[in-house]
């Protein structure tokens, strides 16, 4: 099977047309660089716009995100939600979490974002309990932290997503943090690569998800939950 790759020039054309950088996102990016956050780890504008389209398509009102960093993806999600919508964003680094809260408070949609501090894996039980007690499952779950636990997060997501909800996952094809190893290298031993391979395999075969990988940025897995 052959495929025609879209050129970088055409990709840039599409991004500039459909996802031009605005002043809020530019200010957030500049502030994160000045703060010393890792460069190029944030969600790009074209991926952010994709997330907005998907959120609108499933009628999302509540989004759960693992991995806040500066708050770029949280802001993209928040902009796609109705006025009473909410993004619960989990960040391991308390300094990053405080930075995101401060910067998001300066934006029009940032008030919809609830940034919580903790390791993604440590928050699963309390988040699930919150969903049960409030009887308010999430419409979207976005995985972008602790890649070595992606298979566990996949199993867990079915307990907090509503039927018709959306599971998203970043870095399912590549990552700059994999110690120079690639997803398709047979001798790769980075535990994150092993976990991502397992996540991709299981998501593709999962009977409760209709899923695909969108080859944007570092690879975005997108799956509709249909139990």
Tab-separated table of C-alpha atoms in Angstrom:
chain	number	residue	atom	x	y	z
A	1	UNK	CA	0.000	0.000	0.000
A	2	UNK	CA	1.337	3.423	-0.919
A	3	UNK	CA	0.434	6.812	0.496
A	4	UNK	CA	1.070	10.393	-0.511
A	5	UNK	CA	2.543	12.484	2.272
A	6	UNK	CA	1.255	15.995	2.687
A	7	UNK	CA	4.119	18.437	2.433
A	8	UNK	CA	5.185	20.660	5.292
A	9	UNK	CA	4.167	23.637	3.168
A	10	UNK	CA	0.611	22.340	2.781
A	11	UNK	CA	0.435	21.487	6.480
A	12	UNK	CA	1.476	25.044	7.306
A	13	UNK	CA	-1.094	26.392	4.844
A	14	UNK	CA	-3.904	24.451	6.537
A	15	UNK	CA	-2.757	25.469	10.033
A	16	UNK	CA	-2.566	29.148	9.125
A	17	UNK	CA	-6.022	29.021	7.562
A	18	UNK	CA	-7.892	27.055	10.216
A	19	UNK	CA	-5.800	27.523	13.376
A	20	UNK	CA	-3.974	30.855	13.311
A	21	UNK	CA	-2.237	31.762	16.551
A	22	UNK	CA	-4.185	34.337	18.530
A	23	UNK	CA	-2.990	36.816	21.128
A	24	UNK	CA	-4.004	34.684	24.134
A	25	UNK	CA	-2.142	31.619	22.906
A	26	UNK	CA	0.869	33.676	21.879
A	27	UNK	CA	1.004	35.307	25.314
A	28	UNK	CA	0.755	31.899	26.983
A	29	UNK	CA	3.574	30.520	24.835
A	30	UNK	CA	5.853	33.481	25.530
A	31	UNK	CA	5.144	33.287	29.258
A	32	UNK	CA	5.895	29.543	29.350
A	33	UNK	CA	9.223	30.070	27.579
A	34	UNK	CA	10.157	32.832	30.008
A	35	UNK	CA	9.205	30.534	32.881
A	36	UNK	CA	11.609	27.901	31.586
A	37	UNK	CA	9.145	25.207	30.580
A	38	UNK	CA	10.258	22.546	28.059
A	39	UNK	CA	10.177	23.908	24.514
A	40	UNK	CA	7.764	22.424	21.959
A	41	UNK	CA	5.916	20.273	24.476
A	42	UNK	CA	2.692	22.222	24.231
A	43	UNK	CA	-0.187	21.219	21.958
A	44	UNK	CA	0.174	22.978	18.618
A	45	UNK	CA	-2.581	25.195	17.268
A	46	UNK	CA	-3.675	22.761	14.556
A	47	UNK	CA	-4.043	19.947	17.100
A	48	UNK	CA	-5.836	22.314	19.456
A	49	UNK	CA	-8.316	23.160	16.716
A	50	UNK	CA	-8.799	19.440	16.014
A	51	UNK	CA	-9.654	18.952	19.687
A	52	UNK	CA	-12.219	21.737	19.467
A	53	UNK	CA	-13.863	20.139	16.432
A	54	UNK	CA	-14.036	16.764	18.184
A	55	UNK	CA	-15.420	18.297	21.390
A	56	UNK	CA	-18.146	20.065	19.431
A	57	UNK	CA	-18.919	16.843	17.557
A	58	UNK	CA	-19.619	14.902	20.759
A	59	UNK	CA	-21.319	17.802	22.547
A	60	UNK	CA	-18.704	17.898	25.287
A	61	UNK	CA	-19.375	19.703	28.549
A	62	UNK	CA	-16.806	18.068	30.865
A	63	UNK	CA	-13.219	17.287	29.885
A	64	UNK	CA	-10.568	15.468	31.913
A	65	UNK	CA	-6.955	16.104	30.987
A	66	UNK	CA	-3.837	14.396	32.328
A	67	UNK	CA	-0.899	16.761	31.863
A	68	UNK	CA	-1.500	20.504	32.136
A	69	UNK	CA	2.002	21.882	31.579
A	70	UNK	CA	1.452	25.569	30.671
A	71	UNK	CA	-2.259	25.153	29.956
A	72	UNK	CA	-2.355	25.281	26.147
A	73	UNK	CA	-4.500	22.188	25.625
A	74	UNK	CA	-6.714	23.058	28.597
A	75	UNK	CA	-7.433	26.427	26.995
A	76	UNK	CA	-8.206	24.858	23.618
A	77	UNK	CA	-10.656	22.502	25.320
A	78	UNK	CA	-12.206	25.247	27.443
A	79	UNK	CA	-12.892	27.383	24.382
A	80	UNK	CA	-14.913	24.533	22.851
A	81	UNK	CA	-17.185	24.076	25.876
A	82	UNK	CA	-20.415	25.893	26.747
A	83	UNK	CA	-20.374	28.570	29.433
A	84	UNK	CA	-21.125	26.036	32.177
A	85	UNK	CA	-18.528	23.574	30.859
A	86	UNK	CA	-15.494	22.429	32.839
A	87	UNK	CA	-11.985	21.159	32.150
A	88	UNK	CA	-10.390	19.204	35.013
A	89	UNK	CA	-6.656	19.271	34.327
A	90	UNK	CA	-4.174	17.197	36.350
A	91	UNK	CA	-0.565	18.383	36.680
A	92	UNK	CA	2.236	16.637	38.557
A	93	UNK	CA	4.469	19.705	38.994
A	94	UNK	CA	2.950	22.170	41.505
A	95	UNK	CA	4.938	25.072	40.031
A	96	UNK	CA	3.600	24.333	36.563
A	97	UNK	CA	0.091	24.027	37.985
A	98	UNK	CA	0.317	27.423	39.659
A	99	UNK	CA	1.741	28.944	36.487
A	100	UNK	CA	-1.150	27.529	34.438
A	101	UNK	CA	-3.744	28.814	36.905
A	102	UNK	CA	-2.251	32.306	36.787
A	103	UNK	CA	-1.972	32.427	33.014
A	104	UNK	CA	-5.379	30.878	32.349
A	105	UNK	CA	-6.996	33.454	34.650
A	106	UNK	CA	-5.931	36.082	32.111
A	107	UNK	CA	-7.897	34.450	29.291
A	108	UNK	CA	-11.570	34.622	28.400
A	109	UNK	CA	-12.227	30.875	28.786
A	110	UNK	CA	-9.685	30.095	31.502
A	111	UNK	CA	-12.266	30.245	34.274
A	112	UNK	CA	-13.644	26.914	33.051
A	113	UNK	CA	-10.377	25.134	33.910
A	114	UNK	CA	-9.841	23.456	37.289
A	115	UNK	CA	-6.115	22.686	37.625
A	116	UNK	CA	-5.378	20.018	40.249
A	117	UNK	CA	-1.971	18.883	41.477
A	118	UNK	CA	-1.036	15.218	41.587
A	119	UNK	CA	0.373	12.269	39.694
A	120	UNK	CA	-2.063	10.989	37.080
A	121	UNK	CA	-2.005	7.428	38.395
A	122	UNK	CA	-2.601	8.573	41.960
A	123	UNK	CA	-5.715	10.536	40.981
A	124	UNK	CA	-7.655	7.717	39.337
A	125	UNK	CA	-9.532	6.489	42.404
A	126	UNK	CA	-10.621	9.934	43.588
A	127	UNK	CA	-11.698	10.991	40.083
A	128	UNK	CA	-13.723	7.829	39.635
A	129	UNK	CA	-15.349	8.316	43.031
A	130	UNK	CA	-16.200	11.904	42.086
A	131	UNK	CA	-17.879	10.684	38.896
A	132	UNK	CA	-19.924	8.102	40.831
A	133	UNK	CA	-20.992	10.488	43.585
A	134	UNK	CA	-21.987	13.302	41.240
A	135	UNK	CA	-23.242	10.944	38.531
A	136	UNK	CA	-21.445	13.157	36.028
A	137	UNK	CA	-19.140	11.164	33.757
A	138	UNK	CA	-16.665	12.922	31.526
A	139	UNK	CA	-17.412	13.597	27.882
A	140	UNK	CA	-13.721	13.662	26.935
A	141	UNK	CA	-10.624	12.133	28.519
A	142	UNK	CA	-7.255	13.332	27.195
A	143	UNK	CA	-4.089	11.402	28.065
A	144	UNK	CA	-0.868	13.393	27.879
A	145	UNK	CA	1.093	12.371	30.986
A	146	UNK	CA	2.789	9.286	32.434
A	147	UNK	CA	2.991	7.447	29.112
A	148	UNK	CA	4.187	4.252	30.789
A	149	UNK	CA	0.712	3.904	32.322
A	150	UNK	CA	-1.343	4.476	29.175
A	151	UNK	CA	-2.653	0.868	29.098
A	152	UNK	CA	-3.866	1.276	32.681
A	153	UNK	CA	-5.507	4.585	31.799
A	154	UNK	CA	-7.275	2.905	28.878
A	155	UNK	CA	-8.810	0.300	31.182
A	156	UNK	CA	-9.798	3.004	33.641
A	157	UNK	CA	-11.305	5.380	31.093
A	158	UNK	CA	-14.313	3.133	30.452
A	159	UNK	CA	-15.397	3.730	34.040
A	160	UNK	CA	-15.487	7.522	33.785
A	161	UNK	CA	-16.482	8.209	30.167
A	162	UNK	CA	-20.108	8.575	29.160
A	163	UNK	CA	-21.421	6.480	26.275
A	164	UNK	CA	-20.600	8.418	23.132
A	165	UNK	CA	-17.695	10.117	24.879
A	166	UNK	CA	-14.243	10.607	23.452
A	167	UNK	CA	-10.838	9.261	24.481
A	168	UNK	CA	-7.800	11.165	23.181
A	169	UNK	CA	-4.127	10.353	23.707
A	170	UNK	CA	-1.000	12.228	22.657
A	171	UNK	CA	2.419	10.842	21.671
A	172	UNK	CA	1.137	7.517	20.386
A	173	UNK	CA	3.588	7.534	17.453
A	174	UNK	CA	6.619	9.404	18.698
A	175	UNK	CA	8.113	11.500	21.490
A	176	UNK	CA	11.239	13.519	22.010
A	177	UNK	CA	11.611	12.002	25.490
A	178	UNK	CA	12.045	8.356	24.461
A	179	UNK	CA	15.840	8.426	24.833
A	180	UNK	CA	16.311	8.579	21.088
A	181	UNK	CA	14.393	5.347	20.498
A	182	UNK	CA	11.551	4.933	18.028
A	183	UNK	CA	8.213	3.207	18.317
A	184	UNK	CA	9.005	0.681	15.559
A	185	UNK	CA	12.508	-0.246	16.712
A	186	UNK	CA	12.420	-3.922	17.613
A	187	UNK	CA	15.074	-3.542	20.304
A	188	UNK	CA	13.559	-0.468	21.964
A	189	UNK	CA	13.460	-0.974	25.719
A	190	UNK	CA	12.140	2.362	26.968
A	191	UNK	CA	9.130	1.436	29.154
A	192	UNK	CA	7.116	4.267	27.626
A	193	UNK	CA	7.530	2.803	24.148
A	194	UNK	CA	6.525	-0.654	25.367
A	195	UNK	CA	3.456	0.845	27.045
A	196	UNK	CA	2.466	2.916	24.015
A	197	UNK	CA	2.716	-0.135	21.766
A	198	UNK	CA	0.448	-2.043	24.147
A	199	UNK	CA	-1.955	0.883	24.399
A	200	UNK	CA	-2.211	1.209	20.617
A	201	UNK	CA	-2.689	-2.531	20.149
A	202	UNK	CA	-5.379	-2.794	22.782
A	203	UNK	CA	-7.204	0.353	21.713
A	204	UNK	CA	-7.343	-0.874	18.109
A	205	UNK	CA	-8.916	-4.163	19.242
A	206	UNK	CA	-11.079	-2.817	22.090
A	207	UNK	CA	-14.746	-3.793	21.606
A	208	UNK	CA	-16.012	-0.651	23.372
A	209	UNK	CA	-14.091	1.855	21.229
A	210	UNK	CA	-14.167	2.869	17.602
A	211	UNK	CA	-10.662	4.249	17.252
A	212	UNK	CA	-7.948	5.519	14.947
A	213	UNK	CA	-4.603	7.315	15.079
A	214	UNK	CA	-4.394	10.729	13.465
A	215	UNK	CA	-0.806	11.306	12.262
A	216	UNK	CA	-0.607	14.889	13.452
A	217	UNK	CA	2.177	16.236	15.675
A	218	UNK	CA	3.409	13.167	17.609
A	219	UNK	CA	0.380	11.030	16.794
A	220	UNK	CA	-3.066	11.523	18.308
A	221	UNK	CA	-5.238	8.525	19.176
A	222	UNK	CA	-8.952	9.325	18.966
A	223	UNK	CA	-11.641	6.875	20.053
A	224	UNK	CA	-15.404	7.039	20.541
A	225	UNK	CA	-16.676	5.042	23.541
A	226	UNK	CA	-19.605	2.820	22.606
A	227	UNK	CA	-20.068	0.219	25.380
